[in-house]
Amino acid sequence: MDPVPPTDPEVVVVRYTGGREVVFFSSSVFLPASDYKDSLNPILVASKEKISIIIIIIIIIIIIMDGRKDVIEAWYMDDSDEDQRLPHHREPKEFVSLDQLAELGVLSWRLEADDVDNDKELKKIRKDRGYSYMDLIEVCPEKLPNYEDKIKSFFEEHLHTDEEIRYCLGGSGYFDVRDHSDRWIRVAVKKGGMIVLPAGIYHRFTLDTNNYIKAMRLFVGEPVWTPYNRPHDHLPARKEYVEAFVNKEAGCHAVEAR
């Protein structure tokens, strides 16, 4: 039987399905509401002020628990022509959040790289996004045939007509992507980090000074690794990317400026 809400006119009722709490917000003090029974879930009655504090605490906990920042970090690059394997921070450093990357269509996860075969989250991602193909690649002088040519090719600015999905199982590397203003953002990925670069985004890849990365490559259907070096703005994948992310962002800024 559903509980009867308190008679306080300022009460707000929030229900969470799936076996989670049913919480009542009222002007009374924060305490268990023994007067209200729910067959599955506890009920709490709290003042709006205290609920606000609780919500803030929950948000902070969620941010702290988001371990992606431990394995994926991004920043704007300087214009130096020094060794491409160096970090190339600007001075002062200018970091880019994972939310900002998402605005460019770049998605990210932190997964269990030491237990790939039993990782339920990885299996769910593959199922939800249709990643039926998988292989592994190790990029280092000792393991990658034609290493010098491949590294040079990876660092040429290019796009693909499909997503590029890379899950770092060991080592580390840099994925550079262009922002809406055509500036380079360097995305550093370590063991446990997985990123998805959307079809049509201009990007490039290089190892860092550790000179090693082991990555899982995922793909929808049979893999097509064809790179289209810039410029290839006429490709449908590029036009779709610009429309979905670049023009959309420009439109949002135009609305804000009014």
mmCIF file of C-alpha atoms in Angstrom:
data_model
loop_
_atom_site.group_PDB
_atom_site.id
_atom_site.type_symbol
_atom_site.label_atom_id
_atom_site.label_comp_id
_atom_site.label_asym_id
_atom_site.label_seq_id
_atom_site.Cartn_x
_atom_site.Cartn_y
_atom_site.Cartn_z
ATOM 1 C CA MET A 1 0.000 0.000 0.000
ATOM 2 C CA ASP A 2 1.341 3.439 -0.949
ATOM 3 C CA PRO A 3 2.102 5.793 1.947
ATOM 4 C CA VAL A 4 -0.053 8.851 2.549
ATOM 5 C CA PRO A 5 1.970 12.069 2.102
ATOM 6 C CA PRO A 6 2.196 14.509 5.036
ATOM 7 C CA THR A 7 -0.405 17.281 5.148
ATOM 8 C CA ASP A 8 2.224 20.065 5.007
ATOM 9 C CA PRO A 9 1.333 22.130 1.880
ATOM 10 C CA GLU A 10 5.026 22.597 1.044
ATOM 11 C CA VAL A 11 5.744 18.905 0.830
ATOM 12 C CA VAL A 12 7.468 17.680 -2.307
ATOM 13 C CA VAL A 13 7.402 13.951 -2.982
ATOM 14 C CA VAL A 14 10.200 12.315 -4.952
ATOM 15 C CA ARG A 15 9.916 8.644 -5.835
ATOM 16 C CA TYR A 16 12.773 6.517 -7.151
ATOM 17 C CA THR A 17 11.754 3.306 -8.848
ATOM 18 C CA GLY A 18 13.739 0.112 -8.899
ATOM 19 C CA GLY A 19 13.796 -0.492 -5.155
ATOM 20 C CA ARG A 20 15.359 2.811 -4.088
ATOM 21 C CA GLU A 21 14.181 5.217 -1.418
ATOM 22 C CA VAL A 22 10.930 7.134 -1.422
ATOM 23 C CA VAL A 23 11.766 10.510 0.134
ATOM 24 C CA PHE A 24 9.400 13.162 1.490
ATOM 25 C CA PHE A 25 10.527 16.799 1.737
ATOM 26 C CA SER A 26 8.662 18.865 4.315
ATOM 27 C CA SER A 27 9.243 21.666 6.788
ATOM 28 C CA SER A 28 9.652 19.198 9.640
ATOM 29 C CA VAL A 29 13.031 18.160 11.007
ATOM 30 C CA PHE A 30 15.176 15.548 9.301
ATOM 31 C CA LEU A 31 14.260 12.191 10.819
ATOM 32 C CA PRO A 32 12.879 8.812 9.828
ATOM 33 C CA ALA A 33 9.152 9.139 9.240
ATOM 34 C CA SER A 34 7.788 6.246 11.195
ATOM 35 C CA ASP A 35 4.254 7.447 10.515
ATOM 36 C CA TYR A 36 4.604 6.556 6.852
ATOM 37 C CA LYS A 37 5.075 2.996 5.741
ATOM 38 C CA ASP A 38 6.194 1.635 2.407
ATOM 39 C CA SER A 39 6.344 -2.082 1.799
ATOM 40 C CA LEU A 40 9.775 -1.903 0.142
ATOM 41 C CA ASN A 41 11.496 1.375 0.896
ATOM 42 C CA PRO A 42 12.288 3.613 3.873
ATOM 43 C CA ILE A 43 10.789 7.108 3.938
ATOM 44 C CA LEU A 44 12.528 10.234 5.145
ATOM 45 C CA VAL A 45 10.989 13.558 6.042
ATOM 46 C CA ALA A 46 13.293 16.545 5.837
ATOM 47 C CA SER A 47 13.299 20.299 5.629
ATOM 48 C CA LYS A 48 13.922 21.790 2.215
ATOM 49 C CA GLU A 49 17.044 23.492 3.531
ATOM 50 C CA LYS A 50 18.533 20.243 4.760
ATOM 51 C CA ILE A 51 17.522 18.447 1.594
ATOM 52 C CA SER A 52 19.440 21.069 -0.395
ATOM 53 C CA ILE A 53 22.530 20.346 1.689
ATOM 54 C CA ILE A 54 22.056 16.618 1.164
ATOM 55 C CA ILE A 55 21.749 17.086 -2.595
ATOM 56 C CA ILE A 56 24.969 19.117 -2.660
ATOM 57 C CA ILE A 57 26.761 16.399 -0.679
ATOM 58 C CA ILE A 58 25.473 13.729 -3.064
ATOM 59 C CA ILE A 59 26.699 15.718 -6.068
ATOM 60 C CA ILE A 60 30.137 16.095 -4.466
ATOM 61 C CA ILE A 61 30.266 12.349 -3.767
ATOM 62 C CA ILE A 62 29.315 11.569 -7.372
ATOM 63 C CA ILE A 63 32.072 13.860 -8.656
ATOM 64 C CA ILE A 64 34.635 12.281 -6.343
ATOM 65 C CA MET A 65 33.531 8.774 -7.340
ATOM 66 C CA ASP A 66 33.859 9.569 -11.060
ATOM 67 C CA GLY A 67 37.229 7.924 -11.577
ATOM 68 C CA ARG A 68 37.521 8.930 -15.229
ATOM 69 C CA LYS A 69 39.747 11.869 -14.334
ATOM 70 C CA ASP A 70 42.352 9.455 -12.987
ATOM 71 C CA VAL A 71 42.772 7.862 -16.412
ATOM 72 C CA ILE A 72 41.608 10.547 -18.875
ATOM 73 C CA GLU A 73 42.757 14.159 -18.795
ATOM 74 C CA ALA A 74 42.617 16.890 -21.440
ATOM 75 C CA TRP A 75 44.145 20.311 -22.054
ATOM 76 C CA TYR A 76 44.695 22.887 -24.776
ATOM 77 C CA MET A 77 47.996 22.437 -26.598
ATOM 78 C CA ASP A 78 50.700 24.981 -27.234
ATOM 79 C CA ASP A 79 51.983 25.699 -30.751
ATOM 80 C CA SER A 80 55.452 24.246 -30.253
ATOM 81 C CA ASP A 81 56.984 21.906 -32.826
ATOM 82 C CA GLU A 82 58.942 20.041 -30.148
ATOM 83 C CA ASP A 83 58.763 16.275 -29.748
ATOM 84 C CA GLN A 84 55.116 15.270 -30.297
ATOM 85 C CA ARG A 85 55.367 12.854 -27.351
ATOM 86 C CA LEU A 86 55.729 15.717 -24.858
ATOM 87 C CA PRO A 87 52.612 17.028 -23.056
ATOM 88 C CA HIS A 88 52.627 20.403 -24.884
ATOM 89 C CA HIS A 89 50.770 22.325 -22.189
ATOM 90 C CA ARG A 90 50.095 26.008 -22.657
ATOM 91 C CA GLU A 91 51.538 28.466 -20.171
ATOM 92 C CA PRO A 92 49.626 28.807 -17.931
ATOM 93 C CA LYS A 93 48.073 25.366 -18.270
ATOM 94 C CA GLU A 94 44.536 25.338 -19.666
ATOM 95 C CA PHE A 95 42.663 22.147 -18.852
ATOM 96 C CA VAL A 96 39.532 20.870 -20.581
ATOM 97 C CA SER A 97 36.833 19.022 -18.628
ATOM 98 C CA LEU A 98 35.306 15.728 -19.688
ATOM 99 C CA ASP A 99 31.985 17.553 -20.064
ATOM 100 C CA GLN A 100 33.643 19.899 -22.552
ATOM 101 C CA LEU A 101 34.938 16.888 -24.451
ATOM 102 C CA ALA A 102 31.407 15.491 -24.523
ATOM 103 C CA GLU A 103 30.271 18.737 -26.177
ATOM 104 C CA LEU A 104 32.648 17.839 -29.001
ATOM 105 C CA GLY A 105 31.120 14.362 -29.190
ATOM 106 C CA VAL A 106 34.047 12.698 -27.410
ATOM 107 C CA LEU A 107 32.719 10.127 -24.926
ATOM 108 C CA SER A 108 34.692 8.597 -22.067
ATOM 109 C CA TRP A 109 34.552 5.814 -19.496
ATOM 110 C CA ARG A 110 36.729 4.280 -16.819
ATOM 111 C CA LEU A 111 36.630 0.490 -16.919
ATOM 112 C CA GLU A 112 38.309 -2.482 -15.229
ATOM 113 C CA ALA A 113 41.323 -3.095 -17.459
ATOM 114 C CA ASP A 114 42.567 -5.945 -15.255
ATOM 115 C CA ASP A 115 39.342 -7.931 -15.643
ATOM 116 C CA VAL A 116 38.248 -7.302 -19.214
ATOM 117 C CA ASP A 117 36.592 -10.691 -19.737
ATOM 118 C CA ASN A 118 34.270 -10.233 -16.751
ATOM 119 C CA ASP A 119 33.649 -6.480 -17.003
ATOM 120 C CA LYS A 120 29.857 -6.118 -17.058
ATOM 121 C CA GLU A 121 30.025 -2.421 -17.884
ATOM 122 C CA LEU A 122 32.169 -3.087 -20.951
ATOM 123 C CA LYS A 123 29.736 -5.769 -22.080
ATOM 124 C CA LYS A 124 26.830 -3.374 -21.615
ATOM 125 C CA ILE A 125 28.565 -0.607 -23.582
ATOM 126 C CA ARG A 126 29.314 -3.003 -26.430
ATOM 127 C CA LYS A 127 25.738 -4.253 -26.491
ATOM 128 C CA ASP A 128 24.120 -0.810 -26.238
ATOM 129 C CA ARG A 129 26.356 0.725 -28.909
ATOM 130 C CA GLY A 130 26.558 -2.283 -31.212
ATOM 131 C CA TYR A 131 30.320 -2.835 -30.966
ATOM 132 C CA SER A 132 30.398 -6.340 -32.386
ATOM 133 C CA TYR A 133 34.043 -6.342 -33.530
ATOM 134 C CA MET A 134 37.021 -6.318 -31.157
ATOM 135 C CA ASP A 135 40.762 -6.702 -31.475
ATOM 136 C CA LEU A 136 43.896 -5.697 -29.568
ATOM 137 C CA ILE A 137 46.825 -3.605 -30.724
ATOM 138 C CA GLU A 138 50.164 -2.865 -29.085
ATOM 139 C CA VAL A 139 51.933 0.265 -30.289
ATOM 140 C CA CYS A 140 55.655 0.274 -29.546
ATOM 141 C CA PRO A 141 58.848 -0.143 -31.586
ATOM 142 C CA GLU A 142 59.186 -3.821 -30.634
ATOM 143 C CA LYS A 143 55.623 -4.960 -31.351
ATOM 144 C CA LEU A 144 54.178 -2.879 -34.196
ATOM 145 C CA PRO A 145 55.372 -3.748 -37.723
ATOM 146 C CA ASN A 146 56.500 -0.706 -39.717
ATOM 147 C CA TYR A 147 56.461 1.259 -36.473
ATOM 148 C CA GLU A 148 57.953 4.511 -37.775
ATOM 149 C CA ASP A 149 55.611 4.680 -40.762
ATOM 150 C CA LYS A 150 52.585 3.816 -38.614
ATOM 151 C CA ILE A 151 53.394 6.440 -35.970
ATOM 152 C CA LYS A 152 53.823 9.057 -38.670
ATOM 153 C CA SER A 153 50.489 8.043 -40.198
ATOM 154 C CA PHE A 154 48.690 8.111 -36.829
ATOM 155 C CA PHE A 155 49.888 11.682 -36.202
ATOM 156 C CA GLU A 156 48.645 13.035 -39.536
ATOM 157 C CA GLU A 157 45.472 15.031 -38.922
ATOM 158 C CA HIS A 158 42.600 12.958 -40.294
ATOM 159 C CA LEU A 159 39.027 11.818 -39.802
ATOM 160 C CA HIS A 160 37.130 8.557 -40.129
ATOM 161 C CA THR A 161 33.651 7.911 -41.471
ATOM 162 C CA ASP A 162 32.904 5.801 -38.379
ATOM 163 C CA GLU A 163 33.569 6.159 -34.667
ATOM 164 C CA GLU A 164 37.065 5.498 -33.370
ATOM 165 C CA ILE A 165 36.845 3.525 -30.114
ATOM 166 C CA ARG A 166 39.959 2.920 -28.060
ATOM 167 C CA TYR A 167 40.158 1.251 -24.647
ATOM 168 C CA CYS A 168 43.596 1.494 -23.025
ATOM 169 C CA LEU A 169 44.583 -1.803 -21.395
ATOM 170 C CA GLY A 170 48.163 -0.792 -20.664
ATOM 171 C CA GLY A 171 50.589 2.050 -21.174
ATOM 172 C CA SER A 172 49.303 5.458 -22.287
ATOM 173 C CA GLY A 173 48.990 7.800 -25.228
ATOM 174 C CA TYR A 174 47.620 11.078 -26.570
ATOM 175 C CA PHE A 175 44.559 11.567 -28.745
ATOM 176 C CA ASP A 176 44.454 15.120 -30.122
ATOM 177 C CA VAL A 177 41.102 16.542 -31.282
ATOM 178 C CA ARG A 178 40.005 19.875 -32.721
ATOM 179 C CA ASP A 179 37.576 22.053 -30.766
ATOM 180 C CA HIS A 180 34.825 24.237 -32.276
ATOM 181 C CA SER A 181 37.384 26.981 -32.952
ATOM 182 C CA ASP A 182 39.845 24.570 -34.586
ATOM 183 C CA ARG A 183 42.227 24.591 -31.611
ATOM 184 C CA TRP A 184 44.021 21.415 -30.611
ATOM 185 C CA ILE A 185 42.965 19.661 -27.406
ATOM 186 C CA ARG A 186 45.272 16.905 -26.168
ATOM 187 C CA VAL A 187 43.462 13.979 -24.511
ATOM 188 C CA ALA A 188 45.771 11.841 -22.370
ATOM 189 C CA VAL A 189 44.496 8.291 -21.875
ATOM 190 C CA LYS A 190 45.938 5.820 -19.386
ATOM 191 C CA LYS A 191 45.198 2.219 -18.450
ATOM 192 C CA GLY A 192 41.482 1.820 -17.757
ATOM 193 C CA GLY A 193 40.382 4.763 -19.878
ATOM 194 C CA MET A 194 38.141 4.306 -22.900
ATOM 195 C CA ILE A 195 37.214 7.047 -25.347
ATOM 196 C CA VAL A 196 34.997 7.268 -28.395
ATOM 197 C CA LEU A 197 35.859 9.803 -31.087
ATOM 198 C CA PRO A 198 32.799 10.551 -33.232
ATOM 199 C CA ALA A 199 32.785 10.021 -36.976
ATOM 200 C CA GLY A 200 33.871 13.157 -38.802
ATOM 201 C CA ILE A 201 36.008 14.744 -36.069
ATOM 202 C CA TYR A 202 39.521 15.778 -37.086
ATOM 203 C CA HIS A 203 42.051 14.115 -34.801
ATOM 204 C CA ARG A 204 45.436 12.407 -34.528
ATOM 205 C CA PHE A 205 47.257 10.019 -32.179
ATOM 206 C CA THR A 206 50.732 9.744 -30.718
ATOM 207 C CA LEU A 207 52.454 7.857 -27.955
ATOM 208 C CA ASP A 208 53.759 9.786 -24.979
ATOM 209 C CA THR A 209 57.326 9.505 -23.688
ATOM 210 C CA ASN A 210 56.621 5.996 -22.342
ATOM 211 C CA ASN A 211 56.535 4.786 -25.959
ATOM 212 C CA TYR A 212 53.930 2.099 -25.310
ATOM 213 C CA ILE A 213 50.202 1.564 -25.380
ATOM 214 C CA LYS A 214 48.081 -1.567 -25.501
ATOM 215 C CA ALA A 215 44.562 -0.838 -26.664
ATOM 216 C CA MET A 216 41.337 -2.630 -27.432
ATOM 217 C CA ARG A 217 39.781 -1.487 -30.682
ATOM 218 C CA LEU A 218 36.015 -1.787 -31.047
ATOM 219 C CA PHE A 219 33.869 -1.363 -34.135
ATOM 220 C CA VAL A 220 30.304 -1.730 -35.369
ATOM 221 C CA GLY A 221 30.379 -4.581 -37.880
ATOM 222 C CA GLU A 222 33.440 -5.203 -40.028
ATOM 223 C CA PRO A 223 36.203 -2.684 -39.228
ATOM 224 C CA VAL A 224 37.118 0.071 -41.669
ATOM 225 C CA TRP A 225 40.301 1.860 -40.610
ATOM 226 C CA THR A 226 40.573 4.193 -43.620
ATOM 227 C CA PRO A 227 41.928 7.624 -42.575
ATOM 228 C CA TYR A 228 40.966 10.705 -44.595
ATOM 229 C CA ASN A 229 43.677 13.285 -44.112
ATOM 230 C CA ARG A 230 42.594 16.883 -43.797
ATOM 231 C CA PRO A 231 40.980 18.469 -45.755
ATOM 232 C CA HIS A 232 38.020 16.162 -46.409
ATOM 233 C CA ASP A 233 35.218 18.541 -45.475
ATOM 234 C CA HIS A 234 33.066 17.299 -48.360
ATOM 235 C CA LEU A 235 32.556 13.858 -46.814
ATOM 236 C CA PRO A 236 29.041 13.216 -45.421
ATOM 237 C CA ALA A 237 30.541 12.124 -42.081
ATOM 238 C CA ARG A 238 32.304 15.484 -41.731
ATOM 239 C CA LYS A 239 29.211 17.462 -42.708
ATOM 240 C CA GLU A 240 27.115 15.515 -40.206
ATOM 241 C CA TYR A 241 29.677 16.123 -37.459
ATOM 242 C CA VAL A 242 29.808 19.862 -38.169
ATOM 243 C CA GLU A 243 26.023 20.073 -38.145
ATOM 244 C CA ALA A 244 25.644 18.031 -34.951
ATOM 245 C CA PHE A 245 28.420 19.619 -32.887
ATOM 246 C CA VAL A 246 30.105 22.668 -34.424
ATOM 247 C CA ASN A 247 27.044 24.498 -35.774
ATOM 248 C CA LYS A 248 24.972 23.492 -32.759
ATOM 249 C CA GLU A 249 27.533 25.013 -30.402
ATOM 250 C CA ALA A 250 27.717 28.199 -32.494
ATOM 251 C CA GLY A 251 23.921 28.448 -32.382
ATOM 252 C CA CYS A 252 23.895 28.111 -28.592
ATOM 253 C CA HIS A 253 26.421 30.939 -28.230
ATOM 254 C CA ALA A 254 24.355 33.121 -30.566
ATOM 255 C CA VAL A 255 21.256 32.609 -28.416
ATOM 256 C CA GLU A 256 23.197 33.383 -25.222
ATOM 257 C CA ALA A 257 24.515 36.626 -26.737
ATOM 258 C CA ARG A 258 21.045 38.029 -27.396
#
